[in-house]
Short mmCIF file of C-alpha atoms and ligand atoms in Angstrom, two decimals:
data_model
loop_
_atom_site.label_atom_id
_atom_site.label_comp_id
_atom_site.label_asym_id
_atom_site.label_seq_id
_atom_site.Cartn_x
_atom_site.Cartn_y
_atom_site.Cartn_z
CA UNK R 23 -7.81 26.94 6.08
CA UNK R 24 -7.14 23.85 4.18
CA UNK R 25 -4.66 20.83 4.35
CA UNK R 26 -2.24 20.07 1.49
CA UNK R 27 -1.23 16.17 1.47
CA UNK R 28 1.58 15.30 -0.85
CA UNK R 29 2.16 11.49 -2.42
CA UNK R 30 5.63 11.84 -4.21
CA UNK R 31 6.38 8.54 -6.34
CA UNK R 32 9.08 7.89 -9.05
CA UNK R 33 7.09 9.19 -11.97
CA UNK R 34 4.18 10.75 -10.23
CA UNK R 35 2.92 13.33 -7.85
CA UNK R 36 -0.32 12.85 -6.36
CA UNK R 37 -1.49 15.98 -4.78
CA UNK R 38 -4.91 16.26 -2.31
CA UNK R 39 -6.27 19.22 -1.11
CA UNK R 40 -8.78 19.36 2.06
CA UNK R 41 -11.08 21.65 3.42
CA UNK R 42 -9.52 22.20 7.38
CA UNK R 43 -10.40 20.07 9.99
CA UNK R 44 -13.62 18.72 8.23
CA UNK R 45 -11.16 16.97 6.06
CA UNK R 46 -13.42 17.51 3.40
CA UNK R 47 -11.22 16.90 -0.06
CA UNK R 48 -11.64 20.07 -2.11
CA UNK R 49 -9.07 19.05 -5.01
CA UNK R 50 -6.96 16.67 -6.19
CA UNK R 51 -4.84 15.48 -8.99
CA UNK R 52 -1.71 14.14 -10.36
CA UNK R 53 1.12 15.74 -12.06
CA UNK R 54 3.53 13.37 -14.28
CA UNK R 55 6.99 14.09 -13.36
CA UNK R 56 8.64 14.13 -16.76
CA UNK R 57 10.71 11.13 -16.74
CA UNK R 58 13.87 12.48 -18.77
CA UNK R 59 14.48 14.71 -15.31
CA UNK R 60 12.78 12.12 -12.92
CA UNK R 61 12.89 14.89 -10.25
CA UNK R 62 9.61 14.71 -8.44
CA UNK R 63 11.01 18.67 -7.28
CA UNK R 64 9.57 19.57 -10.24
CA UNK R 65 6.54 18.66 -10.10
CA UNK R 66 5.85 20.46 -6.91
CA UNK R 67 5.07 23.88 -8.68
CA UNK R 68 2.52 22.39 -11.08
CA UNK R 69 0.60 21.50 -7.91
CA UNK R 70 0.98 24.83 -6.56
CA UNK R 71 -0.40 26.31 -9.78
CA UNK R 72 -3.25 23.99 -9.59
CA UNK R 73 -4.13 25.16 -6.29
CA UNK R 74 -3.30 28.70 -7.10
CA UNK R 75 -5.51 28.57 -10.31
CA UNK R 76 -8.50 29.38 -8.07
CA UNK R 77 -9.20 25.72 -6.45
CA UNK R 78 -9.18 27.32 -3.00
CA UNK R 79 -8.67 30.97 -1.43
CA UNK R 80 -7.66 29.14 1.70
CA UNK R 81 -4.53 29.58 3.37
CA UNK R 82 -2.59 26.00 3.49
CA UNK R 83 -2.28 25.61 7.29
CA UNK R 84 -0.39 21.84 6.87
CA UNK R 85 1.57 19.73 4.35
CA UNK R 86 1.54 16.16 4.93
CA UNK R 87 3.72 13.55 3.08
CA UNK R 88 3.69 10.14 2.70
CA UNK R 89 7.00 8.42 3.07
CA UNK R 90 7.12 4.59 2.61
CA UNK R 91 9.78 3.66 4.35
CA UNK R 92 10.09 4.63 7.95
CA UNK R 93 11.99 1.76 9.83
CA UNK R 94 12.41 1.12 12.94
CA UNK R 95 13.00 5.29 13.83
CA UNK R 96 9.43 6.37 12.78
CA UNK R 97 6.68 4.24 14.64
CA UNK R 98 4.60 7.00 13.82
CA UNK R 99 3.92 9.87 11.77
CA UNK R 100 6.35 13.08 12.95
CA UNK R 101 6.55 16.57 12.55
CA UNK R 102 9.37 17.03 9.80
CA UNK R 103 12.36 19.10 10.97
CA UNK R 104 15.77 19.15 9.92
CA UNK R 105 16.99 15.95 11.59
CA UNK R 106 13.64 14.03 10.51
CA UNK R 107 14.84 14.71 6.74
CA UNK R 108 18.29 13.10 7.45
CA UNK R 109 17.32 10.09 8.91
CA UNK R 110 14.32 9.54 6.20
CA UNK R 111 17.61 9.81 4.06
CA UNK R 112 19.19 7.42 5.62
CA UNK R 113 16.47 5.35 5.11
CA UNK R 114 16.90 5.30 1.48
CA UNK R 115 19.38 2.16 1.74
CA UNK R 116 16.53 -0.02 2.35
CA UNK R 117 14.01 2.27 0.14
CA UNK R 118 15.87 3.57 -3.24
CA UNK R 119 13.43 3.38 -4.96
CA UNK R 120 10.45 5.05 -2.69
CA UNK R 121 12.30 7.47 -0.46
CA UNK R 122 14.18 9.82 -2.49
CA UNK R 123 11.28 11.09 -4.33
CA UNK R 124 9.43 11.77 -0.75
CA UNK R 125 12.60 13.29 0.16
CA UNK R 126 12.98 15.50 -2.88
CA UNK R 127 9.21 16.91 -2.41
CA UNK R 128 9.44 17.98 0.95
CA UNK R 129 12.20 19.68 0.16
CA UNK R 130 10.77 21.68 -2.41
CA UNK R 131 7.64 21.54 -0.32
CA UNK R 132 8.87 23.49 2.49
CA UNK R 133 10.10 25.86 0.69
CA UNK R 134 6.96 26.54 -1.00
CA UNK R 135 4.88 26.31 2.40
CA UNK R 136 7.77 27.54 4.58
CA UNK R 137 5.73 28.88 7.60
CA UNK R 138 3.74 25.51 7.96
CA UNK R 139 4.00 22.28 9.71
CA UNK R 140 4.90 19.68 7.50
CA UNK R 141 4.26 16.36 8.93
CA UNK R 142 5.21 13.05 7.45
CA UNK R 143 2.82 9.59 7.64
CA UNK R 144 4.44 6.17 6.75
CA UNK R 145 3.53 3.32 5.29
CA UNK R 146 6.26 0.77 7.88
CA UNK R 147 4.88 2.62 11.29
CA UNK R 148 1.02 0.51 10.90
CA UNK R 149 3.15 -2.69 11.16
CA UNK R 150 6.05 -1.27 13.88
CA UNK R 151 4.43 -3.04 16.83
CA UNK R 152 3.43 -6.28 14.98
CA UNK R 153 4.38 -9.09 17.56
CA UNK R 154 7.65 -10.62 17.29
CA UNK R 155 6.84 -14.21 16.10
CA UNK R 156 5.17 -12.39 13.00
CA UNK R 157 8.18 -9.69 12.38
CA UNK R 158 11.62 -11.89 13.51
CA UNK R 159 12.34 -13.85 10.29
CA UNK R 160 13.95 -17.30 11.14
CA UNK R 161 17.60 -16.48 9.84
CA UNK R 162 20.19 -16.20 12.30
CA UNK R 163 18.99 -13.88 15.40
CA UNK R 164 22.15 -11.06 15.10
CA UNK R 165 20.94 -9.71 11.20
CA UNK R 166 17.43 -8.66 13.24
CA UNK R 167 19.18 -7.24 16.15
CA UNK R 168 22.18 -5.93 14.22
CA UNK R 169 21.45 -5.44 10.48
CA UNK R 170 17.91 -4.04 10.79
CA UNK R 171 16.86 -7.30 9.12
CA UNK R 172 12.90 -7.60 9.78
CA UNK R 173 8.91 -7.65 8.41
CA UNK R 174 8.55 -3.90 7.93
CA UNK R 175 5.79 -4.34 5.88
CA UNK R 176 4.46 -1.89 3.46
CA UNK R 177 1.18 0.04 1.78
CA UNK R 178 0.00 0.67 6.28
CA UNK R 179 -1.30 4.08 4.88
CA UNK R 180 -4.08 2.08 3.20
CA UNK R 181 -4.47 -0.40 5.43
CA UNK R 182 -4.90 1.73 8.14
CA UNK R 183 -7.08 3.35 6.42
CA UNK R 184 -9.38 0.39 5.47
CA UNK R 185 -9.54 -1.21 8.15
CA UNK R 186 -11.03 2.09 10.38
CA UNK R 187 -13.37 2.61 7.63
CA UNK R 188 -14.56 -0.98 7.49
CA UNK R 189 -15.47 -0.38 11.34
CA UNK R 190 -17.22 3.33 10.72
CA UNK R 191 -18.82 1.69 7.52
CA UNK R 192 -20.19 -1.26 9.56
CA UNK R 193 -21.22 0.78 12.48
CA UNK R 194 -19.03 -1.50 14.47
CA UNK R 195 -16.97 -0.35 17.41
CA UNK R 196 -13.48 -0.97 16.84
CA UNK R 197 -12.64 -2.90 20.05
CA UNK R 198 -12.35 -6.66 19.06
CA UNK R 199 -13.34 -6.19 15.30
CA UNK R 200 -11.00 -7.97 13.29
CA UNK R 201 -10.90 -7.51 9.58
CA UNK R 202 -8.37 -8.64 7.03
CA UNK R 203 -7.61 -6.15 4.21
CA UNK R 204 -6.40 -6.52 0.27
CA UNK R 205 -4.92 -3.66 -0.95
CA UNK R 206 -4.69 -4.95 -4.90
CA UNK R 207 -2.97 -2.41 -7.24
CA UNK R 208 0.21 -2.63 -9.44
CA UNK R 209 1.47 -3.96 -5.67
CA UNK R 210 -0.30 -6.06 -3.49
CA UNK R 211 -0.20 -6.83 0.12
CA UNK R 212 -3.02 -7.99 2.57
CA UNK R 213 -3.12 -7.16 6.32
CA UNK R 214 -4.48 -8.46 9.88
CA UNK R 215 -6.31 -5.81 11.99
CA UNK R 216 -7.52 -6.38 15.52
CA UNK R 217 -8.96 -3.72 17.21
CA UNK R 218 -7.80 -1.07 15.38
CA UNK R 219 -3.96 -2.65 15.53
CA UNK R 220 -2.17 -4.66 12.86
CA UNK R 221 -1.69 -8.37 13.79
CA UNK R 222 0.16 -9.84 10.52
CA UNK R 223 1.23 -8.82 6.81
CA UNK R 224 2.22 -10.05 4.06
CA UNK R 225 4.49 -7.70 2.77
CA UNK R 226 8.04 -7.82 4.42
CA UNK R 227 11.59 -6.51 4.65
CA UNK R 228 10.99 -5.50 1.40
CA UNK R 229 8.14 -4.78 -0.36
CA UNK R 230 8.81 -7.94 -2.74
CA UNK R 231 7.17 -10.45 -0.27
CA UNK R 232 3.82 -12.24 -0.35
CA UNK R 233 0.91 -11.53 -2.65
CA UNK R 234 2.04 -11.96 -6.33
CA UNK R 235 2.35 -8.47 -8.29
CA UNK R 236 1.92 -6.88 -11.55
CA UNK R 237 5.52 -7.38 -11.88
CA UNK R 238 7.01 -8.61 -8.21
CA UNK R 239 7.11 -12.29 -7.87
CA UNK R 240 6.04 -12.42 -4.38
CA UNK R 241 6.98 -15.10 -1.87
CA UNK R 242 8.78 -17.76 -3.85
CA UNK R 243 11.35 -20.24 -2.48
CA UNK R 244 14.40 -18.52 -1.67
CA UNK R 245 16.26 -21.45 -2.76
CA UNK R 246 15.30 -20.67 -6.09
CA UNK R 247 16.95 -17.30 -5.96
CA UNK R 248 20.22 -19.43 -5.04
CA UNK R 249 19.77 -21.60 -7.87
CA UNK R 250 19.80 -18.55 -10.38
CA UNK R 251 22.45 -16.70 -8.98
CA UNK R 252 25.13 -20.04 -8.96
CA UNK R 253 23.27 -22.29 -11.69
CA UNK R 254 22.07 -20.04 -14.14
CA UNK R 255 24.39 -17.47 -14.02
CA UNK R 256 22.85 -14.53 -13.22
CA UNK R 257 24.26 -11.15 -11.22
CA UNK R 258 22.37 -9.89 -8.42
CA UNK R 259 21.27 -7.12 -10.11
CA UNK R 260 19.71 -9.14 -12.74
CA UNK R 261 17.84 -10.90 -10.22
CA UNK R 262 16.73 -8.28 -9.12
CA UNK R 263 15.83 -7.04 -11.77
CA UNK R 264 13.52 -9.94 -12.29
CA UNK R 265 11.69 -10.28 -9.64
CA UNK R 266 11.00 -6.87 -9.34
CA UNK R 267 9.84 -5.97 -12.54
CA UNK R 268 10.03 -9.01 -14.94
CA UNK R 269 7.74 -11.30 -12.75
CA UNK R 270 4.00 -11.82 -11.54
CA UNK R 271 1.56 -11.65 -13.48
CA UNK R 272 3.82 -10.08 -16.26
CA UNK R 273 6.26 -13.15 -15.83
CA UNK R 274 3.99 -16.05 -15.91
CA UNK R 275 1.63 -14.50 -18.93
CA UNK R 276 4.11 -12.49 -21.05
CA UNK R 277 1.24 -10.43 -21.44
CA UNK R 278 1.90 -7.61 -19.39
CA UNK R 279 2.06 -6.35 -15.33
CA UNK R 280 -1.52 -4.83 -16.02
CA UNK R 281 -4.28 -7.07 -14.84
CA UNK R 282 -6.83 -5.32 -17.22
CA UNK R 283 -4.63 -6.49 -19.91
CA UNK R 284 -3.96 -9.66 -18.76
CA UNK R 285 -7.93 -10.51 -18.03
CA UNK R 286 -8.81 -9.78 -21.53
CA UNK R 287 -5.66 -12.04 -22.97
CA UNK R 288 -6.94 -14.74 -20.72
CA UNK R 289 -10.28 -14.02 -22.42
CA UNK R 290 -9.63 -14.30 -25.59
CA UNK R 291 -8.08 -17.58 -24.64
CA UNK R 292 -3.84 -16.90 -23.88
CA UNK R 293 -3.28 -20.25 -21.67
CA UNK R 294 -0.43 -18.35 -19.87
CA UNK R 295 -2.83 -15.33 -19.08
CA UNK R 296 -5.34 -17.71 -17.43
CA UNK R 297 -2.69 -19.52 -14.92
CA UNK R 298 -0.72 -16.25 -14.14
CA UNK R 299 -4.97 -15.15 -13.04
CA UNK R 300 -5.52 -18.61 -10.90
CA UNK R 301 -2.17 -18.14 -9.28
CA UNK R 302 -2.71 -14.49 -8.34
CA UNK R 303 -6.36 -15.47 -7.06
CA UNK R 304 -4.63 -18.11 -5.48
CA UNK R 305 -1.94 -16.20 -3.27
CA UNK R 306 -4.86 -13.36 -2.51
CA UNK R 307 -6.99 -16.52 -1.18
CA UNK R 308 -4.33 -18.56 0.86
CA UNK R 309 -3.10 -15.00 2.25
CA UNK R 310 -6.95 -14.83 3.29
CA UNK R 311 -6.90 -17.94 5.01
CA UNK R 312 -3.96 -16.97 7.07
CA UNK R 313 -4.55 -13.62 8.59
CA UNK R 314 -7.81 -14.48 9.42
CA UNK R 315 -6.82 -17.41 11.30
CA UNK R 316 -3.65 -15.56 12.99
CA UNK R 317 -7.09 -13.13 15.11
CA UNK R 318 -9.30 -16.72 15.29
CA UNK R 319 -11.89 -15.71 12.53
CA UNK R 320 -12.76 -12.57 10.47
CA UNK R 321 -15.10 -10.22 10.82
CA UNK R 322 -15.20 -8.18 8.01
CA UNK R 323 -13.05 -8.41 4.27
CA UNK R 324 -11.95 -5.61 2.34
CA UNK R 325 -10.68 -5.35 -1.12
CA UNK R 326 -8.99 -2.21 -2.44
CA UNK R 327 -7.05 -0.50 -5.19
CA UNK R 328 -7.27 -0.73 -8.91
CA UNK R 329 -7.79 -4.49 -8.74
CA UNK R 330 -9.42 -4.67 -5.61
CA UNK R 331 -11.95 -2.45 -6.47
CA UNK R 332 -12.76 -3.14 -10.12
CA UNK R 333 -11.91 -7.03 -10.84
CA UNK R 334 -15.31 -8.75 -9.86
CA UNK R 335 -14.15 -11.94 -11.59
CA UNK R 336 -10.82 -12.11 -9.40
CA UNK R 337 -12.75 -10.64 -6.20
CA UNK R 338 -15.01 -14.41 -7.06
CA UNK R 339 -11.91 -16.01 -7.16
CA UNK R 340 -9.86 -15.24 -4.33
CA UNK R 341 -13.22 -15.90 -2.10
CA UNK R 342 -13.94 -19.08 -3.33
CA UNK R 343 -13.73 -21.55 -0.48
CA UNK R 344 -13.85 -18.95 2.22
CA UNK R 345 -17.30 -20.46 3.51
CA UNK R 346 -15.24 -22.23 5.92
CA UNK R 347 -14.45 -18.45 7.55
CA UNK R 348 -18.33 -17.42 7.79
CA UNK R 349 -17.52 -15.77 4.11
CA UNK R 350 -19.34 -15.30 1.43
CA UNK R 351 -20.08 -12.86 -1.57
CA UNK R 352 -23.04 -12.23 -3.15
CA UNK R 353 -22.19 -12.92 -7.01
CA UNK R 354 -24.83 -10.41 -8.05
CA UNK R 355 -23.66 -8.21 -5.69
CA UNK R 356 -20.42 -8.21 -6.52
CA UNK R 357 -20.95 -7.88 -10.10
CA UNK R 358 -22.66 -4.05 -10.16
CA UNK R 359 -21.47 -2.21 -7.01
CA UNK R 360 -19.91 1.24 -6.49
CA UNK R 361 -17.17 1.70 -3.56
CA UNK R 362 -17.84 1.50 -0.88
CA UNK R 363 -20.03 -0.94 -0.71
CA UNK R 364 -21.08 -4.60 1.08
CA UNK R 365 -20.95 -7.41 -1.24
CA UNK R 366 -21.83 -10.47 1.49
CA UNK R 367 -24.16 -12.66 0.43
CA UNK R 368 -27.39 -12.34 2.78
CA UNK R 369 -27.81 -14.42 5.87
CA UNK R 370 -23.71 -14.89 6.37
CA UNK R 371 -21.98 -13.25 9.35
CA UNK R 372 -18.67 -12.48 7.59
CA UNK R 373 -18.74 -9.17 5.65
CA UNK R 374 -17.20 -8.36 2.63
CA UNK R 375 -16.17 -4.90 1.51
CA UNK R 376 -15.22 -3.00 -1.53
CA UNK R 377 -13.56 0.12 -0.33
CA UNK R 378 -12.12 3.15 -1.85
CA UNK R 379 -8.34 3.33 -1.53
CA UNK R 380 -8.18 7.12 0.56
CA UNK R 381 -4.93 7.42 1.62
CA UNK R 382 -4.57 10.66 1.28
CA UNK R 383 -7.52 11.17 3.72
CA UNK R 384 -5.84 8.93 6.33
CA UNK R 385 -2.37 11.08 5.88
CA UNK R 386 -4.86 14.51 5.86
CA UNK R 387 -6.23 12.98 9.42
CA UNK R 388 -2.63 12.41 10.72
CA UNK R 389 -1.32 16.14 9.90
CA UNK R 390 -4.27 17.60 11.52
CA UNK R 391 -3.67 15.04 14.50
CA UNK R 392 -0.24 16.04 14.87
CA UNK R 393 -0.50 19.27 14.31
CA UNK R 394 -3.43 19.86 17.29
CA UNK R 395 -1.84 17.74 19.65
CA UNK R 396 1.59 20.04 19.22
P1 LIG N 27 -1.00 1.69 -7.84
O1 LIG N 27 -0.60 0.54 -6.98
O2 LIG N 27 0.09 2.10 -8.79
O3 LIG N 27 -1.63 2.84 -7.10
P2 LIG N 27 -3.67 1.07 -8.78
O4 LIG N 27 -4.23 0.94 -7.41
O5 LIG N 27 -4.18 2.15 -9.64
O6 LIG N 27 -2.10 1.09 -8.82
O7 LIG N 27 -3.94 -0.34 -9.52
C1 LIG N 27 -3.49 -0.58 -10.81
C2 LIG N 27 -4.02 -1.94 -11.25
O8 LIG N 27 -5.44 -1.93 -11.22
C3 LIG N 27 -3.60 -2.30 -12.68
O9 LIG N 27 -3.14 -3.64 -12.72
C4 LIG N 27 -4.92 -2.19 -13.45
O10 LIG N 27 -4.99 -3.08 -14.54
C5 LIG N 27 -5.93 -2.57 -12.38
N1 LIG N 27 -7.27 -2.09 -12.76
C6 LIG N 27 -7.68 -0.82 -12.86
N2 LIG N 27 -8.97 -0.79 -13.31
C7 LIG N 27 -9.35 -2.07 -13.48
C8 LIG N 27 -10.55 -2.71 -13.93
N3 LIG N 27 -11.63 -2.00 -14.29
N4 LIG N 27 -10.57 -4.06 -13.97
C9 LIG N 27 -9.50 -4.79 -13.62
N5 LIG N 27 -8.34 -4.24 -13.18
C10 LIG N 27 -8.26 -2.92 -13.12
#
């Protein structure tokens, strides 16, 4: 028997499948949706191809999806039935963009698998129980309790994910062990974990909030986003626009929203590709600073994603001055390593960890979960 676990985004679909309840992964892969139908539904039968075309004899006992946005309904991965599809739906007001094409695949999913549990995992339900001085924005009290307005926070697969595996990779127990993760990739977020349950993120009510992006600005001052919309003219869907894809690292270099690219502008000497760098490092460092100090000190630090896992020079960077938190890389270390791995310099109590991004073995671990328990 194997487990099929589905990541539907707006131009790909990420398939993984694994090998029962050993959750051994036994194939994976990722079919391009082709953008001029931007239907991830279609993608769906390449991946049952894939797995037809001899990958595995074994019946698919499971489907899980990831969903990102599961508000304040889904606290934790469900069993999807008919009214679970409606209200991920109507989740797609404060999701557009990530939603629909979960939405879209399970459709087509369950009709492919249709005598098999199909369980979605979320990337809000980590963060539903973070405490309230860390989720209740200061703006007035009634667009939380009315409106919906709150820190969701975003990417919980992974850090879910990370922070159990910094725990099994440690040999720690999880009971007390606080670790801070930095899940680097085209987005970026970092996360609080205290035994085993998030404290504090950085990502919000949107996934536009905190780290600077490939493209996403970040936190910046909102009164700046005043200032365009009544000063310099702009509509709100220009702004948008901008922040979301027009800004980080691609809006401060020009270069582009891909750090590879940007590194090797800065090194052949592009000015604007080296301060769009130190101001990335920069928010990845101060972000750091605070969720360690929101569990009183760190135990362990984990970088992961593209970035995270293959940018030595920024992984330097964004550590520099951490000392002061019992952290401390090993530059040699972190130089020639292969995920996962430790990269904390020798004699220093903090660890530091480069770890695989797996969600697709963390959303594999909740189907089976849900699907025993039933
Ligand atoms: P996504 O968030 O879409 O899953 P990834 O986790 O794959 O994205 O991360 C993509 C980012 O990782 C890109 O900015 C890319 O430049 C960066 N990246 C990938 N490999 C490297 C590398 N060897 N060195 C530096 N950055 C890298």
């Amino acid at each position: 028997m194997s487990v099929l676990v589905l990541n539907a985004g707006s131009s790909t679909l990420k398939f993984s499948l694994f090998a029962g309840r050993s959750t051994d992964l036994v194939a994976d892969g990722i079919v391009e949706i082709p953008t001029l139908e931007a239907d991830p539904k279609d993608a769906v039968p390449a991946v049952l191809d894939a797995i037809r075309d001899g990958i595995s004899r074994d019946p698919v006992v499971a489907v899980g999806h990831r969903v990102v946005h599961g508000g304040r309904v889904f606290i934790g991965s469900v069993p999807i039935d008919a009214r679970v599809i409606d209200e991920i739906g109507r989740l797609s007001e404060l999701a557009p963009l990530h939603n629909p094409p979960a939405l879209a695949a399970i459709g087509e999913a369950r009709r492919a698998f249709p005598g098999v549990p199909h369980v979605a995992v979320f990337d809000t339900s980590f963060f539903a129980d973070l405490p309230p001085e860390r989720h209740v924005y200061p703006l007035p009290y009634e667009w939380y309790a009315e409106s919906g307005v709150r820190r969701y926070g975003f990417h919980g697969i992974s850090h879910a994910y990370c922070a159990g595996r910094a725990a099994e990779f440690l040999g720690r127990p999880p009971e007390g062990f606080r670790v801070v993760t930095c899940h680097l990739g085209n987005g970026c977020s970092a996360a609080a974990t205290l035994g085993g349950r998030a404290v504090a993120t950085t990502m919000g009510f949107t996934p536009l909030e905190g780290l600077v992006m490939g493209s996403r600005s970040g936190s910046v001052d909102p009164g700046i986003l005043i200032h365009a919309l009544e000063r310099m003219g702009l509509f709100p869907e220009e702004l948008d626009e901008i922040l979301q894809r027009r800004s980080g690292l691609l809006g401060v270099s020009g270069v582009s929203s891909d750090f590879r690219a940007v590194q090797e502008a800065a090194r052949v000497g592009n000015e604007r590709a080296r301060l769009a760098l130190a101001i990335y490092a920069d928010s990845v460092r101060a972000a750091i600073g605070s969720l360690a100090v929101a569990m009183g000190g760190v135990d362990a630090l984990v970088f992961t994603a593209g970035v995270g896992e293959n940018a030595a020079s920024l992984r330097e960077e964004a550590c520099r001055g951490l000392e002061c938190l019992g952290l401390r890389l090993d530059p040699g270390r972190n130089r020639s390593l292969r995920p996962d791995a430790d990269l904390a310099a020798p004699g220093i109590s903090g660890r530091i960890l480069v770890l695989r991004a797996r969600e697709d073995l963390h959303i594999a671990r909740e189907t089976l979960r849900l699907i025993v328990s039933k």
